[in-house]
Coordinates of C-alpha atoms in Angstrom, one line a residue:
Chain N
X1 CA -17.9 18.7 39.3
X2 CA -14.9 20.8 40.4
X3 CA -13.2 23.0 37.6
X4 CA -10.2 21.5 35.9
X5 CA -6.7 23.2 36.2
X6 CA -4.1 22.4 33.4
X7 CA -0.6 23.2 34.1
X8 CA 2.8 22.3 32.4
X9 CA 5.1 19.7 33.7
X10 CA 8.0 21.7 35.5
X11 CA 5.6 24.7 36.3
X12 CA 5.4 26.3 39.7
X13 CA 1.7 26.5 40.7
X14 CA 0.0 28.6 43.3
X15 CA -3.5 27.5 44.7
X16 CA -5.6 30.3 46.2
X17 CA -8.3 28.8 48.6
X18 CA -11.3 30.7 47.0
X19 CA -12.1 33.9 48.4
X20 CA -10.2 33.1 51.9
X21 CA -7.7 35.8 53.0
X22 CA -4.1 34.9 52.7
X23 CA -3.8 34.8 56.6
X24 CA -6.8 32.6 57.1
X25 CA -6.2 29.1 58.7
X26 CA -7.1 26.4 56.0
X27 CA -6.2 22.8 55.6
X28 CA -5.5 21.4 51.9
X29 CA -5.8 18.0 50.7
X30 CA -4.6 16.2 47.7
X31 CA -6.8 13.1 46.9
X32 CA -8.1 13.3 50.3
X33 CA -4.8 13.2 52.1
X34 CA -3.8 16.1 54.2
X35 CA -1.0 18.3 52.8
X36 CA 1.8 19.4 55.0
X37 CA 2.0 22.9 56.2
X38 CA 5.3 23.3 54.7
X39 CA 3.9 23.5 51.4
X40 CA 1.7 26.5 52.4
X41 CA 2.3 30.2 51.9
X42 CA -0.3 31.6 54.2
X43 CA -3.6 29.9 52.9
X44 CA -2.0 29.6 49.5
X45 CA -0.8 26.2 48.5
X46 CA 2.4 26.4 46.4
X47 CA 3.5 23.2 44.4
X48 CA 7.0 23.9 42.7
X49 CA 8.1 22.1 39.5
X50 CA 5.2 20.1 39.3
X51 CA 5.3 16.4 37.7
X52 CA 2.7 14.0 36.5
X53 CA 2.3 12.2 39.9
X54 CA 0.9 15.5 41.2
X55 CA -2.4 15.4 39.1
X56 CA -5.5 15.0 41.3
X57 CA -8.1 16.4 43.3
X58 CA -7.1 19.3 45.6
X59 CA -9.4 20.7 48.2
X60 CA -9.1 23.6 50.7
X61 CA -11.2 23.7 53.9
X62 CA -11.6 26.5 56.5
X63 CA -9.4 25.7 59.5
X64 CA -12.1 25.3 62.3
X65 CA -15.4 24.7 60.5
X66 CA -14.0 22.2 57.9
X67 CA -16.3 23.8 55.3
X68 CA -14.9 23.2 51.9
X69 CA -13.9 26.5 50.5
X70 CA -12.4 25.6 47.0
X71 CA -11.7 22.4 45.0
X72 CA -9.9 21.8 41.7
X73 CA -8.8 19.0 39.6
X74 CA -5.3 19.5 38.7
X75 CA -3.8 18.1 35.5
X76 CA -0.2 18.0 34.7
X77 CA 0.7 17.5 31.1
X78 CA 2.6 18.9 28.2
X79 CA 1.7 20.9 25.0
X80 CA 1.6 18.8 22.0
X81 CA 4.6 18.1 19.7
X82 CA 4.5 18.1 16.2
X83 CA 2.0 15.3 15.1
X84 CA 2.9 12.2 12.9
X85 CA 0.5 12.1 9.7
X86 CA 0.0 9.4 7.3
X87 CA -2.1 9.5 4.3
X88 CA -2.8 6.6 2.2
X89 CA -5.0 4.9 -0.5
X90 CA -5.7 1.3 0.0
X91 CA -9.2 1.4 -2.0
X92 CA -8.1 3.2 -5.2
X93 CA -10.0 4.8 -7.0
X94 CA -12.7 5.1 -4.2
X95 CA -10.6 7.4 -1.9
X96 CA -7.9 7.6 0.6
X97 CA -7.6 7.8 4.4
X98 CA -5.2 9.7 6.8
X99 CA -4.3 8.7 10.1
X100 CA -2.1 10.3 12.8
X101 CA -0.7 10.1 16.4
X102 CA 1.4 12.3 18.7
X103 CA 5.1 11.1 19.0
X104 CA 4.8 11.5 22.9
X105 CA 1.8 11.5 25.0
X106 CA 0.5 14.8 26.7
X107 CA -1.2 13.1 29.6
X108 CA -4.2 15.6 29.0
X109 CA -7.1 15.6 26.6
X110 CA -6.3 16.8 22.9
X111 CA -8.4 17.6 20.1
X112 CA -7.5 16.9 16.4
X113 CA -8.6 18.9 13.3
X114 CA -7.7 18.1 9.9
X115 CA -8.1 19.9 6.7
X116 CA -7.9 18.7 3.2
X117 CA -7.4 20.9 0.3
X118 CA -7.3 20.1 -3.4
X119 CA -6.5 23.0 -5.5
X120 CA -8.8 25.6 -4.3
X121 CA -11.3 22.9 -3.0
X122 CA -11.6 22.3 0.5
X123 CA -12.8 18.6 1.0
X124 CA -14.3 17.0 4.0
X125 CA -12.4 14.2 5.8
X126 CA -14.9 12.0 7.5
X127 CA -13.8 10.8 11.0
X128 CA -14.0 7.3 11.5
X129 CA -15.6 5.7 14.5
X130 CA -12.8 3.2 15.1
X131 CA -10.0 3.9 15.1
X132 CA -10.4 7.4 16.6
X133 CA -7.2 8.9 14.9
X134 CA -8.4 8.2 11.3
X135 CA -10.5 10.0 8.7
X136 CA -11.5 9.1 5.0
X137 CA -12.3 11.1 2.0
X138 CA -13.9 10.1 -1.2
X139 CA -12.3 11.2 -4.5
X140 CA -14.2 13.7 -6.2
X141 CA -11.8 13.8 -9.3
X142 CA -9.4 11.0 -10.7
X143 CA -6.2 11.6 -12.6
X144 CA -5.5 15.1 -11.3
X145 CA -2.1 16.5 -11.5
X146 CA -3.2 19.1 -8.7
X147 CA -1.5 18.1 -5.4
X148 CA -3.5 17.4 -2.0
X149 CA -2.4 19.2 0.9
X150 CA -3.5 17.9 4.2
X151 CA -2.9 20.0 7.5
X152 CA -3.4 18.5 11.0
X153 CA -3.5 20.6 14.0
X154 CA -3.5 19.3 17.6
X155 CA -4.5 21.4 20.3
X156 CA -4.8 20.9 24.0
X157 CA -5.1 23.3 27.2
X158 CA -1.3 24.1 27.2
X159 CA -0.6 24.6 23.4
X160 CA -1.0 23.6 19.9
X161 CA 1.0 22.2 17.1
X162 CA 0.5 21.0 13.4
X163 CA 1.9 19.3 10.4
X164 CA 1.3 19.3 6.6
X165 CA 1.6 16.6 4.0
X166 CA 1.5 17.4 0.3
X167 CA 1.2 14.7 -2.2
X168 CA -0.2 13.5 -5.6
X169 CA -3.2 11.3 -6.2
X170 CA -1.0 8.4 -7.4
X171 CA 1.8 8.7 -4.9
X172 CA -0.3 7.4 -1.8
X173 CA -1.7 4.5 -3.7
X174 CA -0.8 1.3 -1.5
X175 CA -3.0 -1.8 -1.5
X176 CA -3.2 -4.1 1.7
X177 CA -1.3 -7.4 1.3
X178 CA -2.8 -10.1 -0.6
X179 CA -5.1 -12.4 1.4
X180 CA -5.5 -16.2 1.8
X181 CA -2.0 -17.0 0.7
X182 CA -1.9 -21.0 0.5
X183 CA 1.1 -23.0 -0.4
X184 CA 0.9 -26.7 -1.2
X185 CA 3.2 -29.4 -2.2
X186 CA 2.9 -30.7 -5.9
X187 CA 2.6 -34.5 -5.8
X188 CA 5.3 -36.6 -7.3
X189 CA 7.3 -33.4 -7.8
X190 CA 9.9 -32.9 -5.1
X191 CA 11.0 -29.5 -6.3
X192 CA 7.7 -27.9 -6.6
X193 CA 5.2 -25.7 -4.5
X194 CA 2.1 -24.4 -5.8
X195 CA 1.3 -20.9 -4.3
X196 CA -2.2 -19.2 -4.6
X197 CA -3.7 -15.9 -3.0
X198 CA -6.5 -13.6 -3.4
X199 CA -6.6 -10.0 -4.1
X200 CA -6.9 -7.9 -0.8
X201 CA -10.7 -7.6 -0.2
X202 CA -10.1 -3.7 0.4
X203 CA -9.3 -3.1 -3.2
X204 CA -12.7 -2.3 -4.8
X205 CA -12.1 -3.2 -8.7
X206 CA -9.1 -5.4 -9.6
X207 CA -10.5 -5.9 -13.0
X208 CA -10.3 -2.2 -14.1
X209 CA -7.4 -1.4 -11.6
X210 CA -5.6 -4.9 -11.8
X211 CA -2.7 -5.5 -9.3
X212 CA 0.4 -7.0 -9.8
X213 CA 2.4 -9.0 -7.1
X214 CA 5.6 -9.9 -5.8
X215 CA 6.4 -13.4 -4.4
X216 CA 9.4 -14.2 -2.1
X217 CA 10.5 -17.6 -0.7
X218 CA 13.3 -19.1 0.8
X219 CA 14.2 -22.4 2.8
X220 CA 13.9 -21.9 6.5
X221 CA 17.4 -22.9 6.9
X222 CA 18.8 -20.0 4.6
X223 CA 18.5 -16.4 4.8
X224 CA 18.7 -15.3 1.1
X225 CA 15.1 -14.9 -0.4
X226 CA 14.2 -15.6 -3.9
X227 CA 11.9 -13.3 -5.6
X228 CA 9.4 -13.5 -8.6
X229 CA 7.5 -10.5 -10.0
X230 CA 4.2 -11.7 -11.6
X231 CA 2.1 -9.2 -13.7
X232 CA -1.1 -11.1 -13.7
X233 CA -2.9 -14.2 -12.2
X234 CA -3.0 -15.2 -8.6
X235 CA -1.1 -18.1 -8.2
X236 CA 2.5 -19.4 -9.2
X237 CA 4.4 -22.6 -9.2
X238 CA 7.8 -22.5 -7.4
X239 CA 10.0 -25.1 -9.5
X240 CA 13.3 -24.7 -7.9
X241 CA 12.7 -25.7 -4.3
X242 CA 15.3 -27.7 -2.5
X243 CA 13.9 -31.2 -2.1
X244 CA 12.6 -32.1 1.5
X245 CA 13.1 -28.5 2.8
X246 CA 10.6 -26.5 4.5
X247 CA 9.9 -23.2 2.8
X248 CA 8.5 -19.9 4.1
X249 CA 6.6 -17.9 1.3
X250 CA 5.0 -14.3 1.3
X251 CA 3.2 -12.2 -1.4
X252 CA 3.1 -8.5 -1.8
X253 CA 0.8 -6.3 -4.3
X254 CA 0.9 -3.1 -6.3
X255 CA -1.3 -1.4 -8.6
X256 CA -0.2 -2.1 -12.0
X257 CA 0.7 1.6 -13.0
X258 CA 0.8 3.8 -9.9
X259 CA 1.8 3.8 -6.2
X260 CA 3.8 1.4 -4.0
X261 CA 4.0 -2.0 -2.8
X262 CA 1.9 -3.3 -0.2
X263 CA 3.3 -4.7 3.2
X264 CA 4.2 -8.5 3.0
X265 CA 1.5 -10.9 3.3
X266 CA 1.3 -13.3 6.3
X267 CA 3.9 -15.9 5.9
X268 CA 3.0 -19.4 4.9
X269 CA 5.1 -22.5 5.3
X270 CA 5.2 -25.7 2.9
X271 CA 7.6 -28.5 2.3
X272 CA 7.7 -29.9 -1.3
X273 CA 6.5 -33.6 -1.7
X274 CA 8.8 -36.2 -1.0
X275 CA 8.6 -40.0 -1.8
X276 CA 8.0 -42.6 0.9
X277 CA 11.3 -44.6 1.7
X278 CA 10.5 -48.4 0.7
X279 CA 12.3 -50.0 3.5
X280 CA 10.3 -48.6 6.3
X281 CA 7.2 -49.9 4.8
X282 CA 8.5 -53.4 4.8
X283 CA 9.8 -53.5 8.3
X284 CA 6.5 -52.3 9.6
X285 CA 4.8 -55.2 7.9
X286 CA 7.0 -57.4 9.5
X287 CA 6.5 -55.9 13.0
X288 CA 2.8 -56.3 12.9
X289 CA 2.6 -60.0 11.7
X290 CA 5.6 -61.6 14.2
X291 CA 5.4 -59.6 17.5
X292 CA 2.5 -59.2 19.9
X293 CA 4.6 -56.8 21.9
X294 CA 4.2 -53.2 21.6
X295 CA 7.9 -52.6 21.9
X296 CA 9.3 -50.8 19.0
X297 CA 12.8 -52.3 19.3
X298 CA 13.8 -55.0 17.0
X299 CA 17.3 -56.4 16.5
X300 CA 18.6 -55.3 12.9
X301 CA 18.3 -58.3 10.4
X302 CA 22.0 -58.1 9.6
X303 CA 23.3 -59.1 13.1
X304 CA 21.6 -62.5 12.7
X305 CA 24.0 -65.6 12.6
X306 CA 22.0 -68.2 10.9
X307 CA 18.6 -68.8 9.1
X308 CA 15.6 -70.3 11.1
X309 CA 15.7 -73.3 8.5
X310 CA 19.3 -74.5 9.6
X311 CA 18.2 -74.8 13.4
X312 CA 18.8 -78.2 15.3
X313 CA 17.1 -78.9 18.6
X314 CA 14.3 -76.8 20.1
X315 CA 13.7 -74.2 22.8
X316 CA 16.6 -72.5 24.6
X317 CA 19.0 -75.2 23.3
X318 CA 18.1 -74.7 19.8
X319 CA 21.5 -74.1 17.9
X320 CA 22.2 -73.7 13.9
X321 CA 24.2 -76.0 12.0
X322 CA 27.1 -73.5 11.6
X323 CA 27.2 -72.7 15.2
X324 CA 27.3 -76.3 15.9
X325 CA 30.3 -77.0 13.7
X326 CA 32.2 -74.1 15.3
X327 CA 31.6 -75.7 18.6
X328 CA 32.5 -79.1 17.6
X329 CA 35.7 -77.9 16.1
X330 CA 36.8 -76.1 19.3
X331 CA 35.8 -79.2 21.4
X332 CA 38.4 -81.4 19.3
X333 CA 41.3 -78.9 19.9
X334 CA 40.8 -79.2 23.7
X335 CA 40.5 -82.9 23.9
Chain X
X1 CA -19.3 -3.9 -42.2
X2 CA -20.1 -6.1 -39.2
X3 CA -22.6 -4.8 -36.6
X4 CA -21.0 -3.0 -33.6
X5 CA -22.0 -6.0 -31.3
X6 CA -21.2 -8.8 -33.8
X7 CA -18.6 -11.6 -32.6
X8 CA -15.9 -10.2 -35.0
X9 CA -16.5 -6.5 -33.8
X10 CA -16.3 -7.8 -30.2
X11 CA -13.0 -9.7 -30.9
X12 CA -11.6 -6.7 -32.8
X13 CA -12.6 -4.3 -30.0
X14 CA -11.0 -6.7 -27.4
X15 CA -7.7 -6.8 -29.4
X16 CA -7.7 -3.1 -29.9
X17 CA -8.1 -2.7 -26.1
X18 CA -5.2 -5.0 -25.4
X19 CA -3.0 -3.3 -27.7
X20 CA -4.0 0.1 -26.7
X21 CA -3.4 -0.8 -23.0
X22 CA 0.1 -1.9 -23.8
X23 CA 0.7 1.1 -25.9
X24 CA -0.6 3.4 -23.0
X25 CA 1.9 1.6 -20.6
X26 CA 4.6 2.1 -22.9
X27 CA 3.6 5.6 -23.4
X28 CA 3.6 6.4 -19.7
X29 CA 7.0 5.2 -19.0
X30 CA 8.4 7.0 -21.9
X31 CA 7.0 10.3 -20.9
X32 CA 7.9 9.9 -17.5
X33 CA 11.6 9.7 -18.8
X34 CA 11.1 12.4 -21.2
X35 CA 9.7 14.5 -18.2
X36 CA 12.7 14.1 -16.2
X37 CA 15.0 14.9 -19.1
X38 CA 12.9 18.0 -20.1
X39 CA 13.0 19.3 -16.4
X40 CA 16.8 18.8 -16.4
X41 CA 17.5 20.2 -20.0
X42 CA 15.3 23.1 -19.7
X43 CA 16.3 24.3 -16.1
X44 CA 13.2 24.0 -14.6
X45 CA 12.3 23.1 -10.9
X46 CA 10.5 19.6 -10.9
X47 CA 8.1 20.4 -8.1
X48 CA 6.9 23.6 -9.6
X49 CA 3.2 23.8 -9.6
X50 CA 1.9 24.8 -13.1
X51 CA -1.4 26.3 -13.5
X52 CA -3.7 24.9 -16.0
X53 CA -2.3 25.8 -19.5
X54 CA -4.5 27.0 -22.2
X55 CA -4.8 24.3 -24.9
X56 CA -3.6 21.5 -22.6
X57 CA -6.2 19.0 -22.0
X58 CA -6.3 18.0 -18.2
X59 CA -6.8 14.3 -17.3
X60 CA -8.8 15.2 -14.2
X61 CA -12.2 13.9 -14.5
X62 CA -15.1 13.8 -12.0
X63 CA -17.5 10.8 -11.8
X64 CA -15.1 8.8 -13.9
X65 CA -16.9 5.4 -13.2
X66 CA -20.2 6.9 -14.5
X67 CA -18.9 7.4 -18.2
X68 CA -20.0 5.5 -21.0
X69 CA -17.8 3.6 -23.5
X70 CA -18.4 6.3 -26.1
X71 CA -17.7 9.3 -23.9
X72 CA -14.5 7.7 -22.9
X73 CA -13.4 7.3 -26.4
X74 CA -14.4 10.8 -27.6
X75 CA -12.6 12.4 -24.4
X76 CA -9.5 10.4 -25.1
X77 CA -9.4 11.1 -28.9
X78 CA -10.0 14.9 -28.3
X79 CA -7.3 14.8 -25.8
X80 CA -4.5 12.8 -27.9
X81 CA -5.3 15.0 -31.0
X82 CA -4.5 18.0 -28.9
X83 CA -1.4 16.4 -27.6
X84 CA -0.3 15.6 -30.9
X85 CA -0.5 19.3 -32.1
X86 CA 1.3 20.3 -28.8
X87 CA 4.1 18.0 -29.1
X88 CA 4.7 18.9 -32.5
X89 CA 5.1 22.5 -31.6
X90 CA 7.2 21.7 -28.6
X91 CA 9.5 19.8 -30.9
X92 CA 9.8 22.8 -33.2
X93 CA 10.5 25.0 -30.0
X94 CA 13.2 22.7 -28.9
X95 CA 14.9 22.7 -32.0
X96 CA 14.8 26.5 -32.1
X97 CA 15.9 27.0 -28.7
X98 CA 18.5 23.9 -28.2
X99 CA 19.1 22.8 -31.8
X100 CA 21.7 20.3 -32.2
X101 CA 23.1 20.7 -28.7
X102 CA 20.2 18.3 -27.5
X103 CA 19.6 15.9 -30.2
X104 CA 18.6 13.3 -27.7
X105 CA 15.8 15.4 -26.3
X106 CA 14.4 16.0 -29.6
X107 CA 14.6 12.5 -30.4
X108 CA 12.5 11.4 -27.4
X109 CA 10.0 14.1 -28.1
X110 CA 9.6 12.8 -31.5
X111 CA 9.2 9.1 -30.2
X112 CA 6.5 10.1 -27.8
X113 CA 4.8 12.1 -30.4
X114 CA 4.7 9.0 -32.7
X115 CA 3.2 7.1 -29.9
X116 CA 0.6 9.7 -29.4
X117 CA -0.2 9.4 -32.9
X118 CA -0.5 5.7 -32.9
X119 CA -2.8 5.8 -29.9
X120 CA -5.1 8.3 -31.4
X121 CA -5.3 6.0 -34.3
X122 CA -6.3 3.2 -32.1
X123 CA -9.2 5.3 -30.4
X124 CA -10.3 6.3 -33.9
X125 CA -10.4 2.6 -35.0
X126 CA -12.4 1.8 -31.6
X127 CA -14.9 4.7 -32.5
X128 CA -15.3 3.3 -35.9
X129 CA -16.3 0.1 -34.3
X130 CA -18.9 1.7 -32.2
X131 CA -20.6 2.7 -35.6
X132 CA -20.0 6.1 -34.5
X133 CA -16.8 7.1 -36.3
X134 CA -14.3 9.5 -35.0
X135 CA -15.4 13.3 -35.2
X136 CA -13.6 15.2 -38.1
X137 CA -10.6 17.2 -37.2
X138 CA -11.7 20.2 -39.7
X139 CA -11.7 23.4 -37.8
X140 CA -9.1 22.3 -35.2
X141 CA -6.6 24.9 -35.4
X142 CA -3.3 24.7 -34.2
X143 CA -3.1 25.3 -30.3
X144 CA -2.2 29.0 -29.2
X145 CA 1.8 29.4 -29.0
X146 CA 3.0 30.9 -25.7
X147 CA 5.0 34.1 -26.0
X148 CA 8.5 33.9 -24.7
X149 CA 11.0 31.4 -23.9
X150 CA 10.1 30.7 -20.4
X151 CA 6.3 30.3 -21.0
X152 CA 7.1 27.8 -23.8
X153 CA 9.3 25.7 -21.1
X154 CA 6.5 25.8 -18.6
X155 CA 3.8 24.9 -21.1
X156 CA 6.0 22.1 -22.1
X157 CA 6.2 21.0 -18.4
X158 CA 2.4 21.0 -18.4
X159 CA 1.9 19.1 -21.6
X160 CA 4.3 16.2 -20.4
X161 CA 2.6 16.1 -16.7
X162 CA -0.9 15.9 -18.1
X163 CA 0.0 13.4 -20.9
X164 CA 1.6 11.2 -18.1
X165 CA -1.9 11.3 -16.4
X166 CA -3.7 10.8 -19.5
X167 CA -1.5 7.6 -20.3
X168 CA -2.7 6.1 -17.0
X169 CA -6.3 7.3 -17.4
X170 CA -6.5 5.9 -21.0
X171 CA -5.3 2.3 -19.8
X172 CA -8.0 2.3 -17.1
X173 CA -10.6 3.6 -19.9
X174 CA -9.7 0.8 -22.2
X175 CA -9.9 -1.7 -19.5
X176 CA -13.5 -0.5 -18.8
X177 CA -14.1 -0.7 -22.5
X178 CA -12.8 -4.2 -22.6
X179 CA -15.2 -5.4 -19.8
X180 CA -18.2 -7.0 -21.0
X181 CA -21.6 -5.5 -20.2
X182 CA -23.0 -1.9 -20.3
X183 CA -20.5 1.1 -20.5
X184 CA -18.2 -1.0 -22.7
X185 CA -20.4 -1.3 -26.0
X186 CA -23.3 0.6 -27.0
X187 CA -26.6 -0.5 -25.9
X188 CA -28.9 -2.4 -28.0
X189 CA -31.1 0.5 -29.1
X190 CA -27.9 2.3 -30.3
X191 CA -26.6 -0.4 -32.7
X192 CA -27.9 -0.3 -36.3

């Protein structure tokens, strides 16, 4: 394996062909492709103002024998910028986790080191296997007024940077959103919707550390949300829904005493119960008993001229009494 | 007197716990408001770290979930008795320092002192139900008074911060106590 050489974007890089003299005849390749002689200063390879596309395997061969004299893997990148760090307790009172990322990539490998200090005590933040940029800490003490100080340092071959977060035990408590939110219409109640949900499964002891909830709902056709705060229970009946309108509903959770609200739960949709229209039921029955056709079209009954009981004659010539009288009257006029 | 685990004692315990939880919630809310006012009136920096002050019971506890019901009650009672004495001293200091210029702060301090006393009473009642009874207060002298106005103000900040934490802890402790099962009531071998 060839050694790795890290260089900053924009740097000027000079590569020597191992122990070869400056005036030796050599050939340089980049990822197996010959490099033009104009890039050479004697046997040195000069790369000015390097960019990310110039990362790769560089090799130097002696002119006549084509013996490999030098090889290096060039990695062009940047030193790390100040990392972004977040700490949160979604499983209070068990512990909290911290997660981090870089605001811009460095394009070269980075290592992260995190330290957590509580008063004078250094605590161990155990790294999670997945995701890699996260670690968790178990609380050793509860109800402490002493702040936690978390420092994250990121280092790579081109530099280092760090950030620090200081916080109270209570301030970072933020549960995960409620789970299994279900909204159902209430039979025979056109303005009600029954909503139920469960505590987030990550919250370890809802009995001793109860959550309160915030419900928001609106019909899809409007932008304005209605809000309800609920101090206990995991269900609520909406009683002022607009009849027949589809609603969107979400729930959030918060520890009863400390911390901040969770993100909103996954949205659920529901429409209040509506009564079946009666005339549609009657026409459906008529269509079934009088017609063998699969056509759904039927002349509306209000357009009929006379009842079947007043028909005279048969088949195509069948006419009703009323129509017959009208025809007779016109006939007399034109005689 | 009913046994500690009789139905009437269990009901009384549940009632005392429920009322105590409500009182702790109100107390916390009032202490947080008082803390803001205190910092402002006394010209302090809200973000200042105050080292552990002598005589102020820290709310911080290790292995909180492993405590028995009796331990919770005894620790809470010791704390609120201490806060009662500390707040009484703070009230006197506040009257001497600011006097009539800040009657509102004095009234807020007095209101919290009343709630702390009421909460201590709740805890004493709960301990009586445990057939243990509250420990005597004889021999509990007044807390040491800080020398100097600035030290008094810093102690006041420490007192109110710890009291706010205690109010949260106490609500949790009472919820643990109200749960059926071990840790919320004395074991059968302890009851008379």
